[in-house]
Amino acid sequence: MSGFQVTTLGQFIIERQSEIPGVKGEFSRLLRDIGIAAKIISREVNKAGLAEILGETGNENVQGEDVKKLDIIANTLMIDCLSKGGECCAVASEEDEHIIPITTPQAKDAKYVVMMDPLDGSSNIDVNVSIGTIFSIFERVTPLGSTPTEADFFQPGNKCLAAGYMIYGTSTMLVYTTGNGVNGFTLDPSIGEFCLSHPNIVTPKTGKIYSVNEGNKADFPAGLNTYIDWCQQIDKDTNRPYSSRYIGSMVADVHRNLLKGGIFIYPMTTKKPKGKLRLLYECNPMAFIIEQAGGRATNGYGKRILDLVPTELHERSPILMGSEEMVLQLEGMLERETQAQ
Ligand code: P6P
């Protein structure tokens, strides 16, 4: 016996394929293609410091943000892997203003579309802070064989078939759900395989970590400042306040809170009335994962993130997500102070 007891991502995808109603080999092959892209992006991210590809291209993306070379590399790699695999007919990416139809002959009849943030948190690349890729898979709603349209992407998150993220940190992990729980895989570079390291991730019902950019405090809705003040009171059980943890990289912040318990908040502010994070390829996929792990994800004003119906490709939404009791507590404060106004 070789002692090789781990389950690889490829084995896991095949083993669990039968759990997802109505999907067959195409879906599994699409997940495999994303796993391949993850390995290549991980290689590029981990050599960034050496390959002089740090720094900016001098270009701006559709969001008006400086685009780092790695953003472009990750975006291109994901699209190339999805194109080669032939199971995806179109992609919506944070890096591209419009949807990207995949024009290979096989893709024409593909059933699925992918929404992605190819490299989230990229402002952290040059300071060696963990960054990530966020993806989700939906079934197209336009007729098979026709040219994909934005209608294929304006689906609420509750129609999502799979959502996941890669986090390029001290190790590279891929965490995803297909609606049957959340599982985490750690890349073993020595064999080039993602190995099941965090089976059936369940997030704690409460926690002691709150994650929000308090630099925007003057701009927060009233109830949020009440909540932050409450978090900072001496806790009767442990005699210490909650911990504030915010690294400015959504994947890293949400991943930590997913495992340890906590709340991640990107609220509406007077300057950003719909918040900053994008609904299609940041809020929805992360909300699907959080809910599948037993947590809660809303826009702070009574709407479940996954029930929001998108009308623009790059629209934004305020988001509170993480441990259910913490999210409910903050929602209560927001509601009370909104009504009091
Ligand atoms: P702020 C990174 O640019 C990002 O999109 C997310 O990864 C992160 O959570 C957020 O923006 C940070 O935004 O305004 O706090 O710097």
XYZ file of C-alpha atoms and ligand atoms in Angstrom:
357
model
C 0.000 0.000 0.000
C 1.553 3.319 -1.050
C -0.067 5.140 1.855
C -1.488 7.686 -0.598
C -4.805 8.043 1.205
C -5.874 11.549 0.150
C -8.815 12.301 -2.128
C -7.865 14.516 -5.040
C -10.165 17.175 -6.468
C -10.615 15.107 -9.622
C -11.660 12.009 -7.662
C -13.989 14.088 -5.490
C -15.721 15.739 -8.468
C -16.462 12.362 -10.057
C -17.554 10.780 -6.754
C -19.995 13.630 -6.020
C -21.306 14.142 -9.569
C -24.311 11.924 -8.957
C -25.446 14.201 -6.096
C -26.246 17.084 -8.424
C -29.579 16.604 -10.172
C -29.467 16.834 -13.932
C -25.735 17.250 -14.369
C -23.476 14.814 -16.099
C -19.919 14.732 -17.351
C -19.995 18.240 -18.805
C -20.380 19.819 -15.352
C -17.607 17.704 -13.867
C -15.329 18.548 -16.767
C -16.067 22.266 -16.229
C -15.073 21.986 -12.560
C -11.936 20.118 -13.686
C -11.102 22.970 -16.091
C -11.374 25.499 -13.255
C -9.095 23.292 -11.142
C -6.506 23.338 -13.929
C -6.699 27.139 -14.167
C -6.289 27.330 -10.387
C -2.978 25.439 -10.511
C -1.605 27.644 -13.277
C -2.706 30.906 -11.630
C -1.200 29.686 -8.354
C 2.111 29.140 -10.127
C 1.992 32.639 -11.629
C 0.975 34.291 -8.331
C 3.701 32.500 -6.392
C 6.441 33.569 -8.770
C 5.146 37.139 -9.155
C 7.902 38.567 -6.988
C 10.561 36.824 -9.007
C 9.278 37.274 -12.517
C 9.214 41.064 -12.410
C 5.554 40.965 -13.299
C 4.720 42.992 -10.222
C 3.525 46.483 -10.738
C 0.867 47.963 -12.882
C 0.196 47.792 -16.577
C -0.761 51.419 -16.544
C -4.194 50.369 -17.743
C -7.507 50.651 -15.955
C -10.240 47.994 -15.911
C -13.948 48.646 -16.417
C -14.135 49.504 -12.717
C -11.646 52.343 -13.242
C -9.147 50.471 -11.052
C -5.441 50.175 -11.841
C -4.934 46.751 -13.412
C -1.952 44.756 -12.222
C -0.333 42.395 -14.673
C -1.446 39.378 -12.629
C -5.091 40.432 -13.049
C -4.673 40.136 -16.800
C -2.755 36.868 -16.535
C -5.382 35.308 -14.273
C -8.230 36.551 -16.462
C -6.608 35.206 -19.628
C -5.716 31.870 -18.002
C -9.255 31.293 -16.748
C -10.755 32.121 -20.148
C -8.176 29.957 -21.956
C -8.838 26.952 -19.686
C -12.596 27.359 -20.025
C -12.269 27.725 -23.805
C -10.072 24.643 -24.094
C -12.434 22.582 -21.957
C -15.401 23.435 -24.160
C -18.048 23.131 -21.441
C -18.633 26.887 -20.997
C -20.338 29.069 -23.633
C -19.632 32.495 -22.117
C -17.854 34.244 -19.238
C -18.558 37.412 -17.277
C -15.425 38.794 -15.640
C -14.663 41.725 -13.379
C -11.900 42.570 -15.843
C -14.136 42.894 -18.918
C -16.913 45.408 -19.511
C -19.030 43.003 -21.569
C -19.670 39.272 -21.496
C -17.121 37.131 -23.333
C -18.739 34.489 -25.600
C -16.475 31.453 -26.028
C -16.247 30.946 -29.774
C -14.679 27.485 -30.080
C -16.878 24.986 -32.023
C -17.444 22.777 -28.945
C -18.420 25.734 -26.745
C -21.271 26.675 -29.083
C -23.431 23.884 -27.609
C -22.133 24.239 -24.042
C -24.788 24.424 -21.318
C -22.962 26.543 -18.750
C -21.779 30.098 -18.161
C -19.107 31.192 -15.660
C -18.966 34.430 -13.683
C -15.612 35.325 -12.126
C -13.362 37.745 -10.383
C -10.091 36.337 -11.705
C -7.879 37.974 -9.109
C -9.682 39.583 -6.203
C -7.735 41.778 -3.808
C -5.119 42.505 -6.456
C -4.123 45.768 -4.748
C -2.429 43.424 -2.242
C -0.225 41.681 -4.834
C 2.778 43.936 -4.307
C 2.690 43.579 -0.523
C 2.464 39.773 -0.512
C -0.972 39.556 1.081
C -3.235 36.614 0.222
C -5.388 37.156 -2.858
C -7.965 34.988 -4.568
C -10.042 33.965 -7.546
C -13.825 33.783 -7.210
C -16.026 31.807 -9.637
C -19.555 30.561 -10.077
C -21.316 28.336 -12.610
C -24.874 28.770 -13.908
C -26.846 26.957 -16.593
C -27.467 29.244 -19.570
C -31.062 30.407 -20.019
C -30.790 31.293 -23.735
C -31.276 28.433 -26.260
C -28.401 25.957 -26.666
C -26.389 26.846 -29.775
C -27.516 30.473 -29.840
C -25.200 33.371 -29.058
C -25.091 33.861 -25.258
C -26.498 37.166 -23.981
C -26.447 39.129 -20.728
C -29.720 37.373 -19.851
C -27.607 34.286 -19.112
C -25.861 36.308 -16.391
C -28.782 38.258 -14.913
C -29.829 35.245 -12.847
C -30.298 35.453 -9.061
C -27.668 33.643 -7.011
C -30.281 31.090 -5.936
C -29.952 29.591 -9.453
C -26.216 29.049 -9.011
C -25.063 25.455 -9.663
C -21.565 25.810 -8.180
C -19.537 28.550 -6.527
C -16.025 28.591 -5.237
C -12.816 30.454 -4.670
C -9.093 29.882 -4.803
C -6.999 31.557 -2.118
C -3.315 32.052 -2.884
C -1.832 32.317 0.591
C 0.638 30.346 2.697
C -0.792 27.488 0.674
C -3.139 27.526 -2.294
C -6.625 26.274 -1.515
C -9.719 25.713 -3.608
C -12.998 25.863 -1.674
C -16.297 25.186 -3.449
C -19.898 24.090 -3.153
C -22.387 22.552 -5.580
C -25.247 22.948 -3.112
C -24.351 19.901 -1.036
C -22.087 21.457 1.574
C -18.669 23.112 1.271
C -15.358 21.321 0.780
C -11.792 22.655 0.792
C -8.801 21.328 -1.123
C -5.161 22.232 -0.577
C -2.711 22.187 -3.475
C 0.174 19.749 -3.003
C 2.729 21.213 -5.423
C 4.874 18.083 -5.169
C 2.215 16.089 -7.012
C 0.354 18.982 -8.647
C -2.954 17.916 -7.132
C -5.590 19.633 -5.010
C -6.122 17.264 -2.060
C -9.223 17.224 0.163
C -8.030 18.923 3.354
C -11.204 20.536 4.742
C -14.143 18.157 4.197
C -17.653 19.468 4.901
C -16.765 22.943 6.183
C -19.377 24.260 8.654
C -19.004 27.841 9.871
C -19.598 28.484 13.610
C -23.037 29.938 14.461
C -21.276 32.816 16.207
C -17.759 34.165 16.569
C -15.530 36.917 17.876
C -14.198 38.416 14.651
C -15.713 41.374 12.838
C -14.299 42.436 9.494
C -15.079 45.898 8.088
C -13.011 48.815 6.817
C -13.421 51.097 9.825
C -11.665 53.854 7.896
C -15.101 54.507 6.366
C -16.714 54.833 9.823
C -17.816 58.456 9.292
C -19.714 57.236 6.238
C -21.395 54.173 7.782
C -25.144 53.785 8.332
C -26.007 54.491 11.994
C -26.778 50.936 13.052
C -23.354 49.741 11.895
C -21.513 52.125 14.191
C -23.748 50.957 17.044
C -22.728 47.368 16.231
C -19.015 48.195 16.059
C -19.240 49.983 19.413
C -20.979 46.887 20.834
C -18.206 44.607 19.489
C -15.641 46.782 21.242
C -17.297 46.552 24.678
C -15.691 44.259 27.232
C -17.215 40.821 26.685
C -18.722 39.412 29.929
C -17.509 35.875 29.134
C -13.972 36.478 28.033
C -13.517 39.995 29.449
C -12.144 41.137 26.125
C -13.806 42.785 23.139
C -14.162 41.117 19.779
C -11.209 41.143 17.397
C -11.205 43.396 14.360
C -9.632 41.571 11.422
C -9.660 43.195 7.959
C -7.016 42.589 5.329
C -8.719 44.268 2.377
C -8.826 41.041 0.373
C -12.360 39.637 0.375
C -11.374 36.013 -0.237
C -8.832 36.089 2.605
C -11.202 37.839 5.026
C -14.168 35.608 4.241
C -12.072 32.403 4.261
C -10.713 33.175 7.736
C -14.174 33.967 9.092
C -15.673 30.892 7.389
C -13.303 28.635 9.313
C -13.118 30.536 12.628
C -16.538 32.210 12.814
C -17.075 35.924 12.314
C -18.845 38.544 10.243
C -17.644 40.255 7.073
C -19.272 43.589 6.252
C -19.047 45.815 3.198
C -21.977 48.168 3.855
C -23.664 50.863 1.893
C -22.139 54.268 2.666
C -23.111 57.779 1.649
C -20.311 57.718 -0.928
C -21.156 54.152 -2.082
C -24.931 53.755 -1.642
C -24.778 50.225 -3.123
C -21.555 49.286 -1.368
C -18.410 48.366 -3.310
C -18.519 44.615 -3.889
C -20.015 43.294 -7.108
C -23.150 41.183 -6.897
C -22.502 38.723 -9.742
C -18.940 37.617 -9.105
C -18.122 38.572 -5.519
C -21.274 38.720 -3.348
C -23.272 35.868 -4.905
C -20.595 33.151 -5.006
C -19.323 33.952 -1.511
C -22.910 34.107 -0.193
C -23.675 30.665 -1.693
C -20.632 29.214 0.049
C -21.416 30.889 3.370
C -25.046 29.682 3.320
C -23.973 26.149 2.370
C -21.633 26.230 5.392
C -24.563 27.184 7.654
C -24.007 30.934 7.694
C -26.099 33.889 6.522
C -25.605 36.492 3.775
C -27.881 39.510 3.251
C -27.656 43.059 1.954
C -28.300 44.395 5.459
C -31.811 45.505 4.643
C -33.824 42.315 4.775
C -32.808 40.920 1.376
C -30.982 37.620 1.073
C -28.049 38.161 -1.304
C -28.957 35.061 -3.336
C -32.480 36.407 -3.988
C -31.307 39.686 -5.530
C -32.039 39.784 -9.285
C -29.165 41.448 -11.187
C -29.912 44.025 -13.883
C -26.347 45.104 -14.667
C -23.212 43.015 -15.178
C -21.076 44.966 -12.702
C -23.713 46.088 -10.247
C -22.752 46.312 -6.619
C -24.508 45.336 -3.392
C -23.965 45.988 0.293
C -23.224 42.694 2.055
C -23.143 41.261 5.570
C -22.115 37.625 5.704
C -20.776 34.993 8.056
C -21.868 33.502 11.362
C -25.671 33.507 11.437
C -26.114 34.959 14.934
C -23.692 37.809 14.250
C -25.356 38.735 10.955
C -28.830 38.642 12.563
C -27.617 40.843 15.416
C -26.246 43.485 13.048
C -29.372 43.323 10.871
C -31.453 44.026 13.996
C -29.401 47.122 14.801
C -29.574 48.372 11.215
C -33.342 47.861 11.130
C -33.951 49.588 14.479
C -31.843 52.600 13.563
C -33.248 52.850 10.040
C -36.794 52.883 11.488
C -35.736 55.438 14.150
C -34.589 57.865 11.427
P -11.722 48.672 0.700
C -10.356 44.340 -3.178
O -10.132 45.489 -3.979
C -11.846 44.273 -2.890
O -12.563 44.161 -4.074
C -12.144 43.105 -1.966
O -11.287 42.018 -2.155
C -11.993 43.714 -0.592
O -12.795 43.073 0.395
C -12.458 45.165 -0.802
O -12.260 45.455 -2.184
C -11.661 46.137 0.020
O -12.205 47.430 -0.198
O -12.625 49.806 0.268
O -11.965 48.287 2.145
O -10.273 48.870 0.396
